[in-house]
mmCIF file of C-alpha atoms in Angstrom:
data_model
loop_
_atom_site.group_PDB
_atom_site.id
_atom_site.type_symbol
_atom_site.label_atom_id
_atom_site.label_comp_id
_atom_site.label_asym_id
_atom_site.label_seq_id
_atom_site.Cartn_x
_atom_site.Cartn_y
_atom_site.Cartn_z
ATOM 1 C CA MET A 16 0.000 0.000 0.000
ATOM 2 C CA ASP A 17 1.082 3.602 -0.570
ATOM 3 C CA SER A 18 0.156 4.732 2.977
ATOM 4 C CA VAL A 19 0.903 3.261 6.370
ATOM 5 C CA LEU A 20 -1.632 5.534 8.111
ATOM 6 C CA SER A 21 -4.699 7.369 6.799
ATOM 7 C CA ILE A 22 -6.304 10.221 8.763
ATOM 8 C CA ARG A 23 -9.724 11.183 7.446
ATOM 9 C CA GLY A 24 -11.832 14.052 8.722
ATOM 10 C CA LEU A 25 -10.294 13.849 12.208
ATOM 11 C CA LYS A 26 -11.745 16.231 14.801
ATOM 12 C CA THR A 27 -10.426 16.404 18.357
ATOM 13 C CA HIS A 28 -12.031 19.008 20.605
ATOM 14 C CA PHE A 29 -11.313 20.081 24.171
ATOM 15 C CA PHE A 30 -14.419 20.884 26.204
ATOM 16 C CA LEU A 31 -13.484 23.590 28.735
ATOM 17 C CA ASP A 32 -15.547 25.828 31.009
ATOM 18 C CA GLU A 33 -14.687 28.760 28.756
ATOM 19 C CA GLY A 34 -15.879 26.985 25.615
ATOM 20 C CA ILE A 35 -14.789 24.425 23.037
ATOM 21 C CA VAL A 36 -11.242 24.424 21.684
ATOM 22 C CA ARG A 37 -11.235 22.789 18.247
ATOM 23 C CA ALA A 38 -7.586 21.735 18.353
ATOM 24 C CA VAL A 39 -7.992 19.388 15.401
ATOM 25 C CA ASP A 40 -10.914 20.331 13.198
ATOM 26 C CA GLY A 41 -11.065 18.096 10.144
ATOM 27 C CA VAL A 42 -7.561 16.826 9.379
ATOM 28 C CA ASP A 43 -7.102 14.768 6.213
ATOM 29 C CA LEU A 44 -3.636 13.286 5.917
ATOM 30 C CA GLU A 45 -1.877 10.308 4.360
ATOM 31 C CA ILE A 46 1.399 9.062 5.868
ATOM 32 C CA PRO A 47 3.402 7.519 2.983
ATOM 33 C CA ARG A 48 4.885 4.074 3.547
ATOM 34 C CA GLY A 49 8.657 4.023 4.027
ATOM 35 C CA LYS A 50 9.001 7.799 3.753
ATOM 36 C CA THR A 51 9.235 10.853 6.017
ATOM 37 C CA ILE A 52 6.447 13.405 6.098
ATOM 38 C CA GLY A 53 7.071 16.704 7.872
ATOM 39 C CA ILE A 54 4.150 18.329 9.697
ATOM 40 C CA VAL A 55 4.734 22.073 10.070
ATOM 41 C CA GLY A 56 2.806 25.094 11.318
ATOM 42 C CA GLU A 57 2.679 27.621 14.140
ATOM 43 C CA SER A 58 2.218 26.604 17.766
ATOM 44 C CA GLY A 59 -1.377 25.666 18.450
ATOM 45 C CA CYS A 60 -2.184 24.535 14.909
ATOM 46 C CA GLY A 61 -2.926 20.958 16.027
ATOM 47 C CA LYS A 62 0.233 19.066 15.026
ATOM 48 C CA SER A 63 0.843 17.273 18.317
ATOM 49 C CA VAL A 64 -2.864 16.718 19.041
ATOM 50 C CA THR A 65 -3.163 14.979 15.661
ATOM 51 C CA ALA A 66 -0.346 12.637 16.691
ATOM 52 C CA PHE A 67 -1.803 11.979 20.141
ATOM 53 C CA SER A 68 -5.222 11.362 18.595
ATOM 54 C CA SER A 69 -3.723 8.777 16.239
ATOM 55 C CA LEU A 70 -2.364 6.842 19.239
ATOM 56 C CA ARG A 71 -5.547 7.387 21.295
ATOM 57 C CA LEU A 72 -3.569 9.296 23.915
ATOM 58 C CA VAL A 73 -5.750 12.412 24.139
ATOM 59 C CA ALA A 74 -6.262 13.306 27.801
ATOM 60 C CA GLU A 75 -9.455 14.696 29.301
ATOM 61 C CA PRO A 76 -11.165 17.053 28.621
ATOM 62 C CA GLY A 77 -10.144 16.269 25.036
ATOM 63 C CA GLN A 78 -12.275 13.973 22.901
ATOM 64 C CA ILE A 79 -12.145 12.627 19.369
ATOM 65 C CA VAL A 80 -15.568 13.717 18.097
ATOM 66 C CA ALA A 81 -15.362 12.726 14.422
ATOM 67 C CA GLY A 82 -13.226 11.095 11.764
ATOM 68 C CA ASP A 83 -11.181 7.939 11.317
ATOM 69 C CA VAL A 84 -7.537 7.001 11.778
ATOM 70 C CA VAL A 85 -6.740 3.823 9.842
ATOM 71 C CA LEU A 86 -3.547 1.780 10.244
ATOM 72 C CA HIS A 87 -2.753 -0.198 7.096
ATOM 73 C CA GLN A 88 -1.090 -3.453 8.114
ATOM 74 C CA GLU A 89 0.096 -6.118 5.689
ATOM 75 C CA ASN A 90 -3.138 -8.109 5.619
ATOM 76 C CA LEU A 91 -5.468 -5.951 7.693
ATOM 77 C CA ASP A 92 -6.730 -2.383 8.077
ATOM 78 C CA VAL A 93 -7.300 -1.364 11.693
ATOM 79 C CA VAL A 94 -9.531 1.632 12.451
ATOM 80 C CA LEU A 95 -7.742 3.008 15.508
ATOM 81 C CA THR A 96 -10.539 5.443 16.344
ATOM 82 C CA ASP A 97 -12.908 2.488 16.833
ATOM 83 C CA LEU A 98 -10.726 0.936 19.540
ATOM 84 C CA GLU A 99 -11.069 1.512 23.286
ATOM 85 C CA ASP A 100 -8.659 4.103 24.675
ATOM 86 C CA GLU A 101 -6.924 1.633 27.005
ATOM 87 C CA GLY A 102 -8.077 -1.624 25.462
ATOM 88 C CA ASP A 103 -5.787 -4.537 24.649
ATOM 89 C CA GLN A 104 -5.900 -3.839 20.900
ATOM 90 C CA ILE A 105 -4.619 -0.257 21.030
ATOM 91 C CA ARG A 106 -2.050 -1.158 23.709
ATOM 92 C CA ALA A 107 -0.704 -3.878 21.405
ATOM 93 C CA ILE A 108 -0.328 -1.340 18.593
ATOM 94 C CA ARG A 109 1.348 1.412 20.651
ATOM 95 C CA GLY A 110 5.065 0.754 20.681
ATOM 96 C CA LYS A 111 4.828 -2.223 18.342
ATOM 97 C CA GLU A 112 3.243 -0.870 15.136
ATOM 98 C CA ILE A 113 3.356 2.862 15.960
ATOM 99 C CA ALA A 114 6.008 4.337 18.262
ATOM 100 C CA MET A 115 6.481 7.921 19.380
ATOM 101 C CA ILE A 116 9.395 10.111 20.421
ATOM 102 C CA PHE A 117 8.056 12.846 22.689
ATOM 103 C CA GLN A 118 9.226 16.456 22.827
ATOM 104 C CA GLU A 119 11.121 16.402 26.109
ATOM 105 C CA PRO A 120 12.766 13.079 27.046
ATOM 106 C CA MET A 121 13.402 14.159 30.648
ATOM 107 C CA THR A 122 9.652 14.314 31.276
ATOM 108 C CA SER A 123 8.900 11.227 29.151
ATOM 109 C CA LEU A 124 11.364 8.867 30.829
ATOM 110 C CA SER A 125 10.702 7.565 34.320
ATOM 111 C CA PRO A 126 13.181 9.161 36.756
ATOM 112 C CA VAL A 127 13.065 6.165 39.144
ATOM 113 C CA HIS A 128 13.883 3.415 36.635
ATOM 114 C CA THR A 129 17.073 2.815 34.704
ATOM 115 C CA VAL A 130 16.975 3.487 30.976
ATOM 116 C CA GLY A 131 17.712 -0.184 30.331
ATOM 117 C CA PHE A 132 14.737 -1.294 32.404
ATOM 118 C CA GLN A 133 12.467 1.045 30.469
ATOM 119 C CA ILE A 134 13.606 -0.306 27.090
ATOM 120 C CA MET A 135 13.321 -3.905 28.357
ATOM 121 C CA GLU A 136 9.769 -3.211 29.488
ATOM 122 C CA ALA A 137 8.741 -2.335 25.911
ATOM 123 C CA VAL A 138 10.645 -5.306 24.471
ATOM 124 C CA GLU A 139 9.057 -7.820 26.853
ATOM 125 C CA LEU A 140 5.604 -6.372 26.219
ATOM 126 C CA HIS A 141 5.697 -6.518 22.414
ATOM 127 C CA MET A 142 8.332 -9.104 21.451
ATOM 128 C CA ASP A 143 8.839 -12.771 22.251
ATOM 129 C CA LEU A 144 11.834 -11.979 24.439
ATOM 130 C CA THR A 145 12.274 -12.100 28.221
ATOM 131 C CA GLY A 146 15.026 -11.911 30.819
ATOM 132 C CA SER A 147 18.580 -11.973 29.494
ATOM 133 C CA ASP A 148 17.391 -12.057 25.867
ATOM 134 C CA ALA A 149 15.361 -8.861 26.360
ATOM 135 C CA GLN A 150 18.329 -7.245 28.134
ATOM 136 C CA ALA A 151 20.692 -8.177 25.307
ATOM 137 C CA HIS A 152 18.271 -6.679 22.775
ATOM 138 C CA ALA A 153 18.000 -3.466 24.832
ATOM 139 C CA VAL A 154 21.812 -3.150 25.028
ATOM 140 C CA HIS A 155 22.005 -3.770 21.271
ATOM 141 C CA MET A 156 19.526 -0.946 20.623
ATOM 142 C CA LEU A 157 21.490 1.438 22.854
ATOM 143 C CA ASP A 158 24.584 0.549 20.842
ATOM 144 C CA ARG A 159 22.680 0.919 17.563
ATOM 145 C CA VAL A 160 21.674 4.518 18.358
ATOM 146 C CA GLY A 161 25.287 5.467 19.033
ATOM 147 C CA ILE A 162 25.447 5.444 22.827
ATOM 148 C CA PRO A 163 29.029 4.614 23.929
ATOM 149 C CA ASP A 164 29.552 1.777 26.421
ATOM 150 C CA PRO A 165 25.885 0.669 26.167
ATOM 151 C CA GLY A 166 26.316 -2.062 28.795
ATOM 152 C CA GLN A 167 27.146 0.555 31.440
ATOM 153 C CA ARG A 168 24.515 3.064 30.217
ATOM 154 C CA PHE A 169 21.903 0.304 30.488
ATOM 155 C CA GLY A 170 22.055 0.573 34.289
ATOM 156 C CA GLN A 171 22.003 4.382 34.499
ATOM 157 C CA TYR A 172 19.086 6.703 35.268
ATOM 158 C CA PRO A 173 17.887 9.480 32.926
ATOM 159 C CA HIS A 174 19.311 12.269 35.101
ATOM 160 C CA GLU A 175 22.800 10.763 34.672
ATOM 161 C CA LEU A 176 22.682 11.292 30.900
ATOM 162 C CA SER A 177 23.032 14.403 28.770
ATOM 163 C CA GLY A 178 20.133 15.777 26.728
ATOM 164 C CA GLY A 179 21.463 14.232 23.526
ATOM 165 C CA MET A 180 21.941 10.857 25.233
ATOM 166 C CA ARG A 181 18.402 10.934 26.635
ATOM 167 C CA GLN A 182 17.054 11.637 23.163
ATOM 168 C CA ARG A 183 19.002 8.657 21.831
ATOM 169 C CA VAL A 184 17.514 6.505 24.605
ATOM 170 C CA MET A 185 14.040 7.622 23.516
ATOM 171 C CA ILE A 186 14.854 6.650 19.922
ATOM 172 C CA ALA A 187 16.226 3.275 21.077
ATOM 173 C CA MET A 188 13.045 2.640 23.072
ATOM 174 C CA ALA A 189 10.801 3.701 20.197
ATOM 175 C CA LEU A 190 12.601 1.509 17.653
ATOM 176 C CA SER A 191 13.235 -1.500 19.896
ATOM 177 C CA CYS A 192 10.183 -3.313 18.464
ATOM 178 C CA GLN A 193 10.774 -2.182 14.860
ATOM 179 C CA PRO A 194 7.530 -0.198 14.325
ATOM 180 C CA SER A 195 6.153 0.507 10.872
ATOM 181 C CA LEU A 196 5.546 4.162 11.835
ATOM 182 C CA LEU A 197 7.601 6.450 14.063
ATOM 183 C CA ILE A 198 6.011 9.696 15.225
ATOM 184 C CA ALA A 199 8.748 12.172 16.181
ATOM 185 C CA ASP A 200 7.358 15.226 17.996
ATOM 186 C CA GLU A 201 10.017 17.963 17.914
ATOM 187 C CA PRO A 202 12.793 15.350 18.360
ATOM 188 C CA THR A 203 15.626 17.904 18.333
ATOM 189 C CA THR A 204 14.101 20.606 20.545
ATOM 190 C CA ALA A 205 16.607 22.170 22.999
ATOM 191 C CA LEU A 206 19.556 20.320 21.453
ATOM 192 C CA ASP A 207 22.540 22.203 20.043
ATOM 193 C CA VAL A 208 22.988 22.133 16.282
ATOM 194 C CA THR A 209 25.757 19.505 16.318
ATOM 195 C CA ILE A 210 23.696 17.027 18.352
ATOM 196 C CA GLN A 211 20.629 17.923 16.284
ATOM 197 C CA ALA A 212 22.422 16.957 13.081
ATOM 198 C CA GLN A 213 23.552 13.659 14.635
ATOM 199 C CA ILE A 214 20.021 12.784 15.774
ATOM 200 C CA LEU A 215 18.532 13.542 12.341
ATOM 201 C CA GLU A 216 21.215 11.491 10.585
ATOM 202 C CA LEU A 217 20.577 8.626 13.012
ATOM 203 C CA MET A 218 16.837 8.713 12.299
ATOM 204 C CA ARG A 219 17.481 8.616 8.537
ATOM 205 C CA ASP A 220 19.828 5.632 8.865
ATOM 206 C CA LEU A 221 17.414 3.692 11.077
ATOM 207 C CA GLN A 222 14.511 4.487 8.751
ATOM 208 C CA VAL A 223 16.337 2.756 5.898
ATOM 209 C CA GLU A 224 17.393 -0.156 8.119
ATOM 210 C CA PHE A 225 13.883 -0.833 9.451
ATOM 211 C CA ASP A 226 11.931 0.262 6.318
ATOM 212 C CA MET A 227 9.955 2.627 8.512
ATOM 213 C CA SER A 228 7.696 5.637 7.932
ATOM 214 C CA ILE A 229 8.341 8.792 9.966
ATOM 215 C CA MET A 230 5.849 11.505 10.873
ATOM 216 C CA LEU A 231 8.098 14.417 11.846
ATOM 217 C CA ILE A 232 6.424 17.236 13.772
ATOM 218 C CA THR A 233 8.531 20.385 13.882
ATOM 219 C CA HIS A 234 8.628 24.189 13.662
ATOM 220 C CA ASP A 235 12.006 24.079 11.931
ATOM 221 C CA LEU A 236 11.632 24.339 8.162
ATOM 222 C CA GLY A 237 15.368 23.751 7.800
ATOM 223 C CA VAL A 238 14.975 20.317 9.403
ATOM 224 C CA VAL A 239 12.025 19.565 7.121
ATOM 225 C CA ALA A 240 14.000 20.550 4.024
ATOM 226 C CA GLU A 241 16.820 18.249 5.069
ATOM 227 C CA VAL A 242 14.972 15.043 5.992
ATOM 228 C CA ALA A 243 11.350 15.053 4.743
ATOM 229 C CA ASP A 244 10.085 13.512 1.506
ATOM 230 C CA GLU A 245 6.701 15.235 1.821
ATOM 231 C CA VAL A 246 5.384 18.209 3.795
ATOM 232 C CA ALA A 247 1.952 18.884 5.257
ATOM 233 C CA VAL A 248 1.287 22.464 6.400
ATOM 234 C CA MET A 249 -1.290 22.892 9.171
ATOM 235 C CA TYR A 250 -3.224 25.957 10.272
ATOM 236 C CA LEU A 251 -5.920 26.087 12.959
ATOM 237 C CA GLY A 252 -6.539 22.363 13.143
ATOM 238 C CA ARG A 253 -6.463 21.476 9.453
ATOM 239 C CA VAL A 254 -4.003 20.647 6.699
ATOM 240 C CA VAL A 255 -3.965 23.568 4.245
ATOM 241 C CA GLU A 256 -1.324 22.229 1.855
ATOM 242 C CA GLN A 257 0.481 18.952 1.215
ATOM 243 C CA ALA A 258 3.061 18.118 -1.450
ATOM 244 C CA ALA A 259 6.558 16.769 -2.015
ATOM 245 C CA THR A 260 9.206 18.714 -0.103
ATOM 246 C CA ASP A 261 10.883 20.172 -3.193
ATOM 247 C CA GLU A 262 7.504 21.226 -4.561
ATOM 248 C CA ILE A 263 6.512 22.934 -1.299
ATOM 249 C CA PHE A 264 9.768 24.885 -1.058
ATOM 250 C CA GLU A 265 10.009 25.805 -4.733
ATOM 251 C CA HIS A 266 6.324 26.305 -5.572
ATOM 252 C CA PRO A 267 4.283 26.936 -2.388
ATOM 253 C CA LYS A 268 0.629 27.525 -3.276
ATOM 254 C CA HIS A 269 -1.261 28.464 -0.112
ATOM 255 C CA PRO A 270 -0.719 32.066 1.061
ATOM 256 C CA TYR A 271 0.074 30.760 4.564
ATOM 257 C CA THR A 272 2.763 28.431 3.215
ATOM 258 C CA ARG A 273 4.266 31.263 1.170
ATOM 259 C CA ALA A 274 4.270 33.484 4.254
ATOM 260 C CA LEU A 275 6.109 30.804 6.234
ATOM 261 C CA MET A 276 8.707 30.467 3.481
ATOM 262 C CA ASP A 277 9.167 34.240 3.263
ATOM 263 C CA SER A 278 9.851 34.438 6.994
ATOM 264 C CA ILE A 279 12.949 32.223 6.717
ATOM 265 C CA PRO A 280 16.167 34.278 6.815
ATOM 266 C CA GLY A 281 18.168 33.626 3.647
ATOM 267 C CA MET A 282 21.875 33.329 3.030
ATOM 268 C CA GLY A 283 23.383 36.629 1.932
ATOM 269 C CA SER A 284 20.545 38.707 3.378
ATOM 270 C CA VAL A 285 21.321 42.379 3.807
ATOM 271 C CA ARG A 286 22.380 43.146 7.369
ATOM 272 C CA LYS A 287 20.114 45.183 9.622
ATOM 273 C CA THR A 288 17.018 44.485 7.517
ATOM 274 C CA ARG A 289 13.870 43.303 9.245
ATOM 275 C CA LEU A 290 12.758 39.723 8.776
ATOM 276 C CA LYS A 291 9.412 39.371 7.066
ATOM 277 C CA THR A 292 6.674 38.310 9.461
ATOM 278 C CA ILE A 293 3.102 37.064 9.157
ATOM 279 C CA LYS A 294 0.870 39.929 10.219
ATOM 280 C CA GLY A 295 -1.577 39.518 13.066
ATOM 281 C CA SER A 296 -1.766 36.478 15.309
ATOM 282 C CA VAL A 297 -3.488 33.109 15.440
ATOM 283 C CA PRO A 298 -7.219 33.659 16.181
ATOM 284 C CA ASP A 299 -8.735 32.990 19.588
ATOM 285 C CA PRO A 300 -9.036 29.186 19.962
ATOM 286 C CA PHE A 301 -12.648 29.470 21.123
ATOM 287 C CA SER A 302 -13.839 31.431 18.084
ATOM 288 C CA GLN A 303 -14.993 30.144 14.709
ATOM 289 C CA LEU A 304 -14.355 32.294 11.675
ATOM 290 C CA SER A 305 -16.405 32.217 8.499
ATOM 291 C CA GLY A 306 -14.609 31.160 5.358
ATOM 292 C CA CYS A 307 -10.880 30.547 5.388
ATOM 293 C CA PRO A 308 -9.477 30.920 8.929
ATOM 294 C CA PHE A 309 -6.313 32.527 7.552
ATOM 295 C CA HIS A 310 -8.159 35.353 5.780
ATOM 296 C CA PRO A 311 -7.658 38.009 8.554
ATOM 297 C CA ARG A 312 -3.874 37.630 8.149
ATOM 298 C CA CYS A 313 -3.728 36.900 4.420
ATOM 299 C CA GLU A 314 -2.289 39.511 2.040
ATOM 300 C CA GLU A 315 -4.173 37.927 -0.869
ATOM 301 C CA ALA A 316 -7.601 37.646 0.794
ATOM 302 C CA LYS A 317 -10.572 38.852 -1.250
ATOM 303 C CA LYS A 318 -13.552 40.327 0.575
ATOM 304 C CA GLY A 319 -16.772 38.461 -0.088
ATOM 305 C CA MET A 320 -14.876 35.363 -1.205
ATOM 306 C CA CYS A 321 -12.362 34.336 1.468
ATOM 307 C CA ASP A 322 -14.319 35.554 4.512
ATOM 308 C CA VAL A 323 -17.684 33.881 3.849
ATOM 309 C CA GLY A 324 -19.075 30.366 3.776
ATOM 310 C CA GLU A 325 -17.352 27.186 4.922
ATOM 311 C CA ARG A 326 -13.645 26.493 5.251
ATOM 312 C CA PRO A 327 -12.177 25.533 1.861
ATOM 313 C CA GLU A 328 -11.504 21.811 1.433
ATOM 314 C CA LEU A 329 -8.248 20.334 0.148
ATOM 315 C CA LEU A 330 -8.179 20.494 -3.638
ATOM 316 C CA VAL A 331 -5.851 18.389 -5.803
ATOM 317 C CA LEU A 332 -4.115 20.838 -8.156
ATOM 318 C CA GLU A 333 -1.840 18.252 -9.699
ATOM 319 C CA GLU A 334 -0.604 14.798 -8.799
ATOM 320 C CA GLY A 335 0.703 14.867 -5.235
ATOM 321 C CA HIS A 336 -0.042 18.562 -4.579
ATOM 322 C CA GLN A 337 -3.106 19.528 -2.536
ATOM 323 C CA VAL A 338 -4.132 22.960 -1.288
ATOM 324 C CA ALA A 339 -7.101 24.363 0.631
ATOM 325 C CA CYS A 340 -7.575 27.874 -0.729
ATOM 326 C CA VAL A 341 -10.625 29.568 -2.292
ATOM 327 C CA LEU A 342 -8.408 31.301 -4.858
ATOM 328 C CA TYR A 343 -7.463 27.959 -6.402
ATOM 329 C CA HIS A 344 -11.045 26.678 -6.208
ATOM 330 C CA GLU A 345 -12.065 29.653 -8.338
ATOM 331 C CA GLU A 346 -9.147 29.096 -10.697
ATOM 332 C CA VAL A 347 -10.070 25.438 -11.219
ATOM 333 C CA ALA A 348 -13.747 26.304 -11.670
ATOM 334 C CA ARG A 349 -12.815 28.732 -14.473
ATOM 335 C CA GLY A 350 -10.900 25.916 -16.131
#
């Protein structure tokens, strides 16, 4: 199959005393098999909530209110949104078929258990290994992700390791059961550029070795340009553009995508010139705007077209390039 995971019309809302936050409000997304897709967008656009929803890890007061998340296995399609939050089926899939690297390893790793114990726990849960065999596999994974003296590190606690080492432990834990999909949520946050480059290179190497798909959530367009095969741009809970990485960077279609690209400082830029910014700010999370939610900040918005009606749906402009913008809907309608 072309996709390892299909997200269709996903809506995840948070029901608060102040109102409803529509964190994910109709996401349509295909995760290509064996490739890396970068998910980009401003903070609060729904990137991480989409990932948590896919693994059924949304905490109260959040709820998945609509849509499907389908895992395409070799001989079976599993609708993850039909499974119980903490049922045996979803627990068997987490870590085994879909693994996740969380943003901050220090808060994701248990401070009272050794890193080796935590990797062994995942191995014994999902693989036919126990005892010394599980320990040997855990040490092998620590070695595979480039941790020196893995036998000694196996018995250490997270606080005894550097930030880069802890991130490598998280990768070792996530890949210990050879998942078909790895979700990496800001995997290089707070790491210096040298360690960041090492982590990204490691993920690329392991992707080839395990024939694995990667869903990379990040704010860093430089990281996306370096490692992603495809890019999905999100704004206010929906995907507004998706295409191959080269196509997105060379021919961005959606005004929001173009604004993101224009805000990247370029090589050889004139000193003491202001960086281009996206005017305005992300709308109040409790409000619902008519028409395209980006129209108050869009330099190309047309009154009476972009600010009325429903949100524009994703439109296929050409093979592999989709965009949700009224301007292109009108262009296609004119032929």
